[in-house]
Amino acid sequence: MTRRETNPTKAVSGPGGGGFTGKSASRVGISSIISALAGVLILLVTSRTLSIEENADFLAFWAALFFVQGTLGGIQAESTRSTHAVVLGAPAHGGWFSRPILSGALIGVGAAAVILALWPLGRHLFPGNTGLVMTALAVFAVLYSGHAALAGSLQGTDRWGTFANLVTLESLIRFAAIGAAALLAAPLIGVELACIASLAAWLSLIIFSPAARSAAGARSDVGLGGTLRQTGYALLSAASSATLVVGFPILVKMTATPEEYALSAPLLLAVSMTRAPIMIPLQAFQGVAMNLIMQARGSLSAFVKPVGAILLVGLVGAGLAALVGPSLMGIFGPDYRISGWVLAGLTFAASLIALITLTGTAAIALGHHRVYSIGWILGTVVSVLLLLLPVPLDLRCVLSLTVGPLAGIAVHVIALIRLPSGSTAK
């Protein structure tokens, strides 16, 4: 029989102290800016050191890596929810695997097994170095599960300064490793494997940071069965969201002709560049949004202003992208020119990706794990179907990244309006 430990406090701030303060917001904001800049610089380095064809292959690997990372972000989402529920006064579960970092490790091993089972797909996506790439992705899955669980526990227990350090350290280590590989004129596989160096970030914090070690020992409000069930919903949804947010180049490679994909690096780079300014900060503050919605006990009043801000940023950004975007893309080289209308469409589409991320965060924060999954899965299915249209590739991408998220947003919003917080219709 499992046991529960009663939490006698009803405080709304965790051991990190004081909840999410202005200082915390500044630190998380700065870390998200550093992460965004590091990502842009990585894409700049690879576009300048690799050929168009090699960079298209690198972007497919980059997408696969961040697809795995994005999918395992479901561990982070559930870890944030479950540990913050304890902070809000829910009983902490006493089972050994109630620690997210341990249950996350089990999930990471399962994810690695799935990756290795997809070896035939790897032969299609990475024909030159299938063995190295697929093995590297499997190892990454196991180790990144620890990063995701730690990040969620840091957010859930209000250790925002340490969380900001984790985000910053991860992005800087990745950039330094890729920069070193480029300076050493490493082959494509060397540049790809350098991306995995970012795993050193959470391992370093566990060794050197008492706050990180304390967060790693945090408990959730459910045992292993509940954790696996609810994380399963989160993983399924995160896989769908990762497909649209970071795995889009893989969808393009699977639906485009080889001739189209060989020349697609400029378009795929434009997708990454138009969404980074809005998605990276949003992902950094996603845990904040979840905590605030949980503290509001189901009220969606705090949800209206962020939605309006995201749509406003999307519209203004689309106008700016149409005007100055083509010239800015020129910094990646003369072969990376993209027309203004495509950049405008991709920029507004990025705001819709951000919006479905926010509505999904609200759904999972209020206990609607099943609705969260359905919205993301529907959005992904619609996006994939639109990539099969017999129209030019740039138009297919704009339609896919616009209409798909709108379908998922509709599911989330309808459910948030109709279903009470924590209802059984999860």
Short mmCIF file of C-alpha atoms in Angstrom, two decimals:
data_model
loop_
_atom_site.label_atom_id
_atom_site.label_comp_id
_atom_site.label_asym_id
_atom_site.label_seq_id
_atom_site.Cartn_x
_atom_site.Cartn_y
_atom_site.Cartn_z
CA MET A 1 0.00 0.00 0.00
CA THR A 2 1.33 3.42 -0.91
CA ARG A 3 1.42 6.15 1.67
CA ARG A 4 0.92 9.88 1.57
CA GLU A 5 2.71 12.58 3.51
CA THR A 6 0.46 15.37 4.66
CA ASN A 7 1.67 18.84 3.78
CA PRO A 8 0.53 21.07 6.64
CA THR A 9 1.19 24.34 4.87
CA LYS A 10 -1.06 26.07 2.40
CA ALA A 11 1.49 28.53 1.09
CA VAL A 12 1.41 29.47 -2.54
CA SER A 13 5.16 29.83 -2.85
CA GLY A 14 7.67 27.04 -2.83
CA PRO A 15 10.98 26.46 -1.08
CA GLY A 16 12.59 28.81 -3.58
CA GLY A 17 10.86 31.57 -1.66
CA GLY A 18 8.24 34.16 -2.48
CA GLY A 19 6.79 32.64 -5.63
CA PHE A 20 7.39 34.33 -8.98
CA THR A 21 8.71 37.83 -8.27
CA GLY A 22 9.91 40.68 -10.44
CA LYS A 23 13.49 39.55 -9.89
CA SER A 24 12.54 36.03 -10.93
CA ALA A 25 10.87 37.36 -14.08
CA SER A 26 14.01 39.30 -14.96
CA ARG A 27 16.25 36.29 -14.54
CA VAL A 28 13.99 33.98 -16.55
CA GLY A 29 13.58 36.69 -19.19
CA ILE A 30 17.33 37.19 -19.52
CA SER A 31 17.90 33.45 -19.75
CA SER A 32 15.30 33.15 -22.52
CA ILE A 33 16.96 35.98 -24.46
CA ILE A 34 20.35 34.30 -24.13
CA SER A 35 18.83 31.01 -25.28
CA ALA A 36 17.19 32.67 -28.28
CA LEU A 37 20.41 34.45 -29.29
CA ALA A 38 22.41 31.25 -28.92
CA GLY A 39 19.95 29.43 -31.18
CA VAL A 40 20.14 32.15 -33.83
CA LEU A 41 23.95 32.14 -33.71
CA ILE A 42 24.01 28.36 -34.10
CA LEU A 43 21.87 28.59 -37.23
CA LEU A 44 24.10 31.40 -38.52
CA VAL A 45 27.25 29.33 -37.93
CA THR A 46 25.84 26.25 -39.67
CA SER A 47 24.50 28.24 -42.62
CA ARG A 48 27.94 29.78 -43.12
CA THR A 49 30.00 26.59 -42.69
CA LEU A 50 27.79 23.97 -44.35
CA SER A 51 26.57 23.77 -47.94
CA ILE A 52 22.86 24.24 -48.72
CA GLU A 53 22.42 20.45 -48.98
CA GLU A 54 24.40 19.75 -45.78
CA ASN A 55 22.50 22.45 -43.91
CA ALA A 56 19.19 20.93 -45.02
CA ASP A 57 20.37 17.63 -43.53
CA PHE A 58 21.57 19.40 -40.36
CA LEU A 59 18.19 21.08 -39.97
CA ALA A 60 16.54 17.65 -40.20
CA PHE A 61 18.81 16.41 -37.38
CA TRP A 62 18.24 19.64 -35.42
CA ALA A 63 14.50 19.05 -35.79
CA ALA A 64 14.80 15.41 -34.69
CA LEU A 65 16.88 16.37 -31.64
CA PHE A 66 14.44 19.04 -30.56
CA PHE A 67 11.50 16.78 -31.37
CA VAL A 68 12.86 14.34 -28.79
CA GLN A 69 13.51 17.23 -26.41
CA GLY A 70 10.08 18.73 -27.04
CA THR A 71 8.33 15.40 -26.55
CA LEU A 72 10.11 14.81 -23.25
CA GLY A 73 9.00 18.31 -22.31
CA GLY A 74 5.84 16.47 -21.27
CA ILE A 75 7.88 15.27 -18.28
CA GLN A 76 8.64 18.89 -17.43
CA ALA A 77 4.99 19.94 -17.72
CA GLU A 78 3.74 17.19 -15.40
CA SER A 79 6.68 17.66 -13.03
CA THR A 80 5.82 21.37 -12.74
CA ARG A 81 2.14 20.64 -12.13
CA SER A 82 2.63 17.84 -9.64
CA THR A 83 5.31 19.49 -7.50
CA HIS A 84 3.48 22.82 -7.48
CA ALA A 85 0.29 21.06 -6.40
CA VAL A 86 2.21 20.01 -3.29
CA VAL A 87 3.39 23.59 -2.80
CA LEU A 88 -0.27 24.67 -2.91
CA GLY A 89 -1.13 22.22 -0.15
CA ALA A 90 -1.86 18.87 -1.81
CA PRO A 91 -0.53 15.82 0.09
CA ALA A 92 2.87 14.69 -1.14
CA HIS A 93 2.91 11.06 -2.23
CA GLY A 94 5.32 8.91 -0.27
CA GLY A 95 6.19 6.37 -2.97
CA TRP A 96 9.79 6.11 -4.17
CA PHE A 97 8.87 7.04 -7.74
CA SER A 98 6.86 10.07 -6.63
CA ARG A 99 10.10 11.95 -7.25
CA PRO A 100 9.75 13.26 -10.84
CA ILE A 101 13.44 12.79 -11.56
CA LEU A 102 13.10 9.02 -10.98
CA SER A 103 9.80 8.53 -12.81
CA GLY A 104 11.23 10.72 -15.58
CA ALA A 105 14.22 8.38 -15.91
CA LEU A 106 11.88 5.44 -16.51
CA ILE A 107 10.10 7.39 -19.22
CA GLY A 108 13.43 8.37 -20.78
CA VAL A 109 14.44 4.72 -21.07
CA GLY A 110 11.11 3.97 -22.73
CA ALA A 111 11.61 6.86 -25.16
CA ALA A 112 15.07 5.54 -26.06
CA ALA A 113 13.56 2.14 -26.86
CA VAL A 114 11.00 3.77 -29.15
CA ILE A 115 13.76 5.71 -30.95
CA LEU A 116 15.77 2.55 -31.57
CA ALA A 117 12.62 0.83 -32.84
CA LEU A 118 12.32 3.61 -35.43
CA TRP A 119 15.70 2.70 -36.96
CA PRO A 120 14.15 2.07 -40.43
CA LEU A 121 12.80 5.64 -40.44
CA GLY A 122 16.26 6.82 -39.43
CA ARG A 123 17.68 5.24 -42.59
CA HIS A 124 15.39 7.52 -44.60
CA LEU A 125 16.01 10.69 -42.59
CA PHE A 126 19.75 10.22 -41.94
CA PRO A 127 21.02 7.91 -44.68
CA GLY A 128 24.68 8.86 -44.28
CA ASN A 129 25.13 8.25 -40.55
CA THR A 130 22.07 6.29 -39.42
CA GLY A 131 23.81 4.30 -36.70
CA LEU A 132 25.56 7.21 -35.01
CA VAL A 133 22.57 9.54 -35.21
CA MET A 134 19.97 7.07 -33.93
CA THR A 135 22.21 5.91 -31.09
CA ALA A 136 22.96 9.51 -30.16
CA LEU A 137 19.24 10.36 -30.12
CA ALA A 138 18.51 7.36 -27.87
CA VAL A 139 21.25 8.34 -25.39
CA PHE A 140 19.98 11.92 -25.52
CA ALA A 141 16.46 10.75 -24.64
CA VAL A 142 17.62 8.92 -21.53
CA LEU A 143 19.73 11.80 -20.23
CA TYR A 144 17.39 14.61 -21.25
CA SER A 145 14.60 13.08 -19.20
CA GLY A 146 16.62 14.11 -16.14
CA HIS A 147 16.92 17.65 -17.46
CA ALA A 148 13.16 17.87 -18.07
CA ALA A 149 12.26 16.49 -14.62
CA LEU A 150 14.71 18.83 -12.91
CA ALA A 151 13.45 21.86 -14.87
CA GLY A 152 9.86 21.05 -13.93
CA SER A 153 10.70 20.53 -10.26
CA LEU A 154 12.60 23.82 -10.19
CA GLN A 155 9.58 25.62 -11.63
CA GLY A 156 7.07 23.80 -9.45
CA THR A 157 8.98 24.64 -6.26
CA ASP A 158 9.59 28.28 -7.27
CA ARG A 159 13.35 27.99 -7.65
CA TRP A 160 13.29 30.36 -10.60
CA GLY A 161 16.87 31.58 -10.31
CA THR A 162 18.24 28.05 -10.59
CA PHE A 163 15.82 27.32 -13.43
CA ALA A 164 17.13 30.41 -15.27
CA ASN A 165 20.68 29.16 -14.74
CA LEU A 166 19.71 25.80 -16.24
CA VAL A 167 18.21 27.41 -19.37
CA THR A 168 21.24 29.67 -19.84
CA LEU A 169 23.84 26.98 -19.24
CA GLU A 170 22.17 24.53 -21.62
CA SER A 171 22.08 27.01 -24.52
CA LEU A 172 25.63 28.30 -23.97
CA ILE A 173 27.15 24.83 -23.77
CA ARG A 174 25.39 23.81 -26.99
CA PHE A 175 26.55 26.96 -28.80
CA ALA A 176 30.14 26.57 -27.57
CA ALA A 177 30.28 22.93 -28.68
CA ILE A 178 28.88 23.63 -32.14
CA GLY A 179 31.12 26.68 -32.52
CA ALA A 180 34.15 24.57 -31.65
CA ALA A 181 33.10 21.89 -34.14
CA ALA A 182 32.77 24.54 -36.85
CA LEU A 183 36.17 26.08 -36.05
CA LEU A 184 37.75 22.63 -36.26
CA ALA A 185 36.06 22.09 -39.66
CA ALA A 186 34.32 18.99 -38.34
CA PRO A 187 32.22 17.00 -40.81
CA LEU A 188 28.42 17.20 -40.69
CA ILE A 189 28.14 14.32 -38.20
CA GLY A 190 30.61 16.08 -35.89
CA VAL A 191 28.51 19.26 -35.89
CA GLU A 192 25.38 17.19 -35.22
CA LEU A 193 26.88 15.28 -32.30
CA ALA A 194 28.16 18.53 -30.77
CA CYS A 195 24.51 19.48 -30.11
CA ILE A 196 24.30 16.79 -27.44
CA ALA A 197 26.93 18.52 -25.27
CA SER A 198 24.08 20.58 -23.77
CA LEU A 199 23.24 17.60 -21.55
CA ALA A 200 26.16 18.62 -19.35
CA ALA A 201 24.06 21.55 -18.05
CA TRP A 202 21.69 19.71 -15.70
CA LEU A 203 24.34 17.22 -14.61
CA SER A 204 26.61 20.13 -13.64
CA LEU A 205 23.85 21.79 -11.63
CA ILE A 206 23.08 18.56 -9.77
CA ILE A 207 26.74 18.37 -8.76
CA PHE A 208 27.38 22.01 -7.88
CA SER A 209 23.99 23.53 -6.94
CA PRO A 210 22.33 22.71 -3.57
CA ALA A 211 19.05 24.22 -4.86
CA ALA A 212 19.09 21.87 -7.85
CA ARG A 213 19.77 18.85 -5.64
CA SER A 214 16.93 19.88 -3.34
CA ALA A 215 14.53 20.27 -6.29
CA ALA A 216 15.60 16.87 -7.60
CA GLY A 217 14.29 15.39 -4.34
CA ALA A 218 10.90 17.11 -4.59
CA ARG A 219 7.82 14.89 -4.50
CA SER A 220 4.65 14.98 -6.56
CA ASP A 221 1.02 14.69 -5.51
CA VAL A 222 0.56 11.30 -7.23
CA GLY A 223 2.35 7.96 -7.26
CA LEU A 224 4.02 6.17 -10.15
CA GLY A 225 0.75 4.98 -11.73
CA GLY A 226 -0.80 8.45 -11.70
CA THR A 227 2.46 10.02 -12.85
CA LEU A 228 2.82 7.65 -15.80
CA ARG A 229 -0.83 8.11 -16.79
CA GLN A 230 -0.82 11.90 -16.63
CA THR A 231 2.68 12.18 -18.07
CA GLY A 232 1.50 9.89 -20.87
CA TYR A 233 -1.11 12.45 -21.84
CA ALA A 234 1.50 15.19 -21.56
CA LEU A 235 4.01 13.23 -23.67
CA LEU A 236 1.44 12.50 -26.38
CA SER A 237 0.53 16.17 -26.52
CA ALA A 238 4.15 17.28 -26.32
CA ALA A 239 5.02 14.98 -29.23
CA SER A 240 2.29 16.63 -31.28
CA SER A 241 3.39 20.11 -30.26
CA ALA A 242 7.04 19.28 -30.89
CA THR A 243 6.09 18.12 -34.38
CA LEU A 244 4.80 21.58 -35.19
CA VAL A 245 7.14 23.67 -33.04
CA VAL A 246 10.53 22.08 -33.72
CA GLY A 247 9.97 18.94 -35.81
CA PHE A 248 8.49 20.67 -38.83
CA PRO A 249 11.56 20.09 -41.06
CA ILE A 250 11.05 16.34 -40.59
CA LEU A 251 7.45 16.65 -41.80
CA VAL A 252 8.67 18.63 -44.79
CA LYS A 253 11.31 16.02 -45.59
CA MET A 254 8.73 13.22 -45.39
CA THR A 255 6.17 14.99 -47.60
CA ALA A 256 8.36 16.89 -50.10
CA THR A 257 10.11 15.43 -53.10
CA PRO A 258 13.90 14.90 -52.71
CA GLU A 259 14.45 17.75 -55.17
CA GLU A 260 12.26 20.11 -53.16
CA TYR A 261 13.89 19.21 -49.86
CA ALA A 262 17.44 19.62 -51.18
CA LEU A 263 16.62 23.31 -51.81
CA SER A 264 14.49 23.84 -48.71
CA ALA A 265 17.16 25.06 -46.26
CA PRO A 266 16.26 28.76 -46.72
CA LEU A 267 12.55 28.07 -46.09
CA LEU A 268 13.24 25.84 -43.07
CA LEU A 269 15.63 28.41 -41.66
CA ALA A 270 12.94 31.07 -42.10
CA VAL A 271 10.50 28.90 -40.11
CA SER A 272 12.98 28.73 -37.23
CA MET A 273 13.86 32.42 -37.37
CA THR A 274 10.27 33.70 -37.42
CA ARG A 275 9.15 31.65 -34.43
CA ALA A 276 12.24 31.97 -32.17
CA PRO A 277 11.49 35.55 -30.98
CA ILE A 278 8.09 34.55 -29.59
CA MET A 279 8.39 30.82 -28.83
CA ILE A 280 11.62 30.72 -26.82
CA PRO A 281 10.47 33.31 -24.24
CA LEU A 282 7.04 31.66 -24.07
CA GLN A 283 8.54 28.23 -23.43
CA ALA A 284 10.76 29.69 -20.70
CA PHE A 285 7.71 31.26 -18.99
CA GLN A 286 5.40 28.29 -19.59
CA GLY A 287 5.89 27.05 -16.05
CA VAL A 288 5.03 30.51 -14.74
CA ALA A 289 1.75 30.48 -16.66
CA MET A 290 0.89 27.03 -15.33
CA ASN A 291 1.56 28.05 -11.73
CA LEU A 292 -0.52 31.24 -12.04
CA ILE A 293 -3.49 29.43 -13.60
CA MET A 294 -3.38 26.78 -10.85
CA GLN A 295 -3.27 29.49 -8.18
CA ALA A 296 -6.25 31.22 -9.81
CA ARG A 297 -8.29 28.03 -9.13
CA GLY A 298 -9.66 27.76 -12.63
CA SER A 299 -10.33 31.42 -13.40
CA LEU A 300 -9.37 32.29 -16.96
CA SER A 301 -9.25 36.05 -16.38
CA ALA A 302 -5.44 36.00 -16.27
CA PHE A 303 -5.52 34.16 -19.60
CA VAL A 304 -7.11 36.95 -21.68
CA LYS A 305 -4.29 39.49 -21.68
CA PRO A 306 -1.54 37.05 -22.78
CA VAL A 307 -3.75 35.89 -25.67
CA GLY A 308 -4.28 39.45 -26.84
CA ALA A 309 -0.58 40.23 -26.48
CA ILE A 310 0.43 37.18 -28.52
CA LEU A 311 -1.98 38.04 -31.36
CA LEU A 312 -0.84 41.67 -31.36
CA VAL A 313 2.81 40.63 -31.50
CA GLY A 314 1.96 38.25 -34.34
CA LEU A 315 0.23 40.91 -36.43
CA VAL A 316 2.89 43.58 -35.86
CA GLY A 317 5.65 41.02 -36.40
CA ALA A 318 4.09 39.87 -39.68
CA GLY A 319 4.08 43.44 -40.97
CA LEU A 320 7.71 43.95 -39.99
CA ALA A 321 8.71 40.61 -41.47
CA ALA A 322 7.20 41.57 -44.80
CA LEU A 323 9.10 44.87 -44.83
CA VAL A 324 12.55 44.01 -43.48
CA GLY A 325 12.58 40.20 -43.30
CA PRO A 326 14.00 39.53 -46.79
CA SER A 327 17.02 41.75 -46.18
CA LEU A 328 17.61 40.28 -42.70
CA MET A 329 17.62 36.76 -44.13
CA GLY A 330 20.51 37.90 -46.30
CA ILE A 331 22.87 37.68 -43.30
CA PHE A 332 22.80 33.90 -43.68
CA GLY A 333 24.18 34.18 -47.20
CA PRO A 334 23.02 35.08 -50.71
CA ASP A 335 21.29 31.71 -51.15
CA TYR A 336 18.93 32.32 -48.20
CA ARG A 337 16.59 34.93 -49.67
CA ILE A 338 12.88 34.49 -48.89
CA SER A 339 10.01 36.63 -50.19
CA GLY A 340 8.27 39.04 -47.81
CA TRP A 341 4.83 37.43 -47.98
CA VAL A 342 6.24 34.05 -46.91
CA LEU A 343 8.05 35.61 -43.95
CA ALA A 344 4.89 37.51 -42.95
CA GLY A 345 2.80 34.34 -43.12
CA LEU A 346 5.35 32.33 -41.13
CA THR A 347 5.61 35.07 -38.48
CA PHE A 348 1.85 35.19 -37.91
CA ALA A 349 1.81 31.39 -37.92
CA ALA A 350 4.43 31.50 -35.14
CA SER A 351 2.03 33.54 -33.00
CA LEU A 352 -0.62 30.83 -33.49
CA ILE A 353 1.90 28.16 -32.44
CA ALA A 354 2.54 30.27 -29.33
CA LEU A 355 -1.20 30.59 -28.74
CA ILE A 356 -1.90 26.86 -28.94
CA THR A 357 1.04 26.36 -26.57
CA LEU A 358 -0.60 28.76 -24.11
CA THR A 359 -4.08 27.23 -24.41
CA GLY A 360 -2.57 23.79 -23.96
CA THR A 361 -0.71 24.97 -20.85
CA ALA A 362 -4.01 26.28 -19.44
CA ALA A 363 -5.71 22.95 -20.18
CA ILE A 364 -3.09 20.83 -18.42
CA ALA A 365 -2.86 23.26 -15.49
CA LEU A 366 -6.60 22.82 -14.89
CA GLY A 367 -6.39 19.03 -15.11
CA HIS A 368 -7.74 18.57 -18.66
CA HIS A 369 -4.93 16.27 -19.83
CA ARG A 370 -7.08 14.51 -22.43
CA VAL A 371 -8.30 17.79 -23.95
CA TYR A 372 -4.71 19.01 -24.04
CA SER A 373 -3.76 15.92 -26.06
CA ILE A 374 -6.74 16.06 -28.42
CA GLY A 375 -6.11 19.69 -29.33
CA TRP A 376 -2.47 19.14 -30.19
CA ILE A 377 -3.09 15.89 -32.06
CA LEU A 378 -5.84 17.46 -34.17
CA GLY A 379 -3.62 20.45 -34.95
CA THR A 380 -0.79 18.17 -36.04
CA VAL A 381 -3.00 15.96 -38.22
CA VAL A 382 -4.48 19.00 -40.01
CA SER A 383 -0.97 20.43 -40.53
CA VAL A 384 0.33 17.19 -42.04
CA LEU A 385 -2.65 16.89 -44.40
CA LEU A 386 -2.09 20.45 -45.65
CA LEU A 387 1.54 19.59 -46.47
CA LEU A 388 0.18 17.10 -49.01
CA LEU A 389 -1.61 19.77 -51.08
CA PRO A 390 -0.45 20.07 -54.72
CA VAL A 391 0.79 23.67 -54.33
CA PRO A 392 4.28 25.20 -54.03
CA LEU A 393 6.24 24.20 -50.92
CA ASP A 394 6.33 27.69 -49.38
CA LEU A 395 2.52 28.02 -49.59
CA ARG A 396 2.08 24.51 -48.16
CA CYS A 397 4.24 25.43 -45.17
CA VAL A 398 2.38 28.68 -44.46
CA LEU A 399 -1.03 26.99 -44.68
CA SER A 400 0.12 24.03 -42.58
CA LEU A 401 1.52 26.19 -39.78
CA THR A 402 -1.54 28.49 -39.75
CA VAL A 403 -4.62 26.29 -40.12
CA GLY A 404 -3.35 23.35 -38.06
CA PRO A 405 -2.77 25.36 -34.85
CA LEU A 406 -6.13 27.12 -35.29
CA ALA A 407 -7.90 23.75 -35.19
CA GLY A 408 -6.12 22.79 -31.96
CA ILE A 409 -6.75 26.19 -30.37
CA ALA A 410 -10.48 25.79 -31.04
CA VAL A 411 -10.52 22.45 -29.18
CA HIS A 412 -8.66 23.87 -26.17
CA VAL A 413 -10.73 27.05 -25.91
CA ILE A 414 -14.10 25.27 -26.19
CA ALA A 415 -13.07 22.82 -23.48
CA LEU A 416 -11.73 25.54 -21.17
CA ILE A 417 -15.05 27.38 -21.43
CA ARG A 418 -17.26 24.31 -20.96
CA LEU A 419 -15.35 22.13 -18.49
CA PRO A 420 -14.79 22.99 -14.82
CA SER A 421 -11.30 22.83 -13.37
CA GLY A 422 -10.22 19.27 -12.57
CA SER A 423 -13.35 17.74 -14.11
CA THR A 424 -13.39 14.07 -14.90
CA ALA A 425 -13.48 14.86 -18.61
CA LYS A 426 -9.75 15.03 -18.80
#
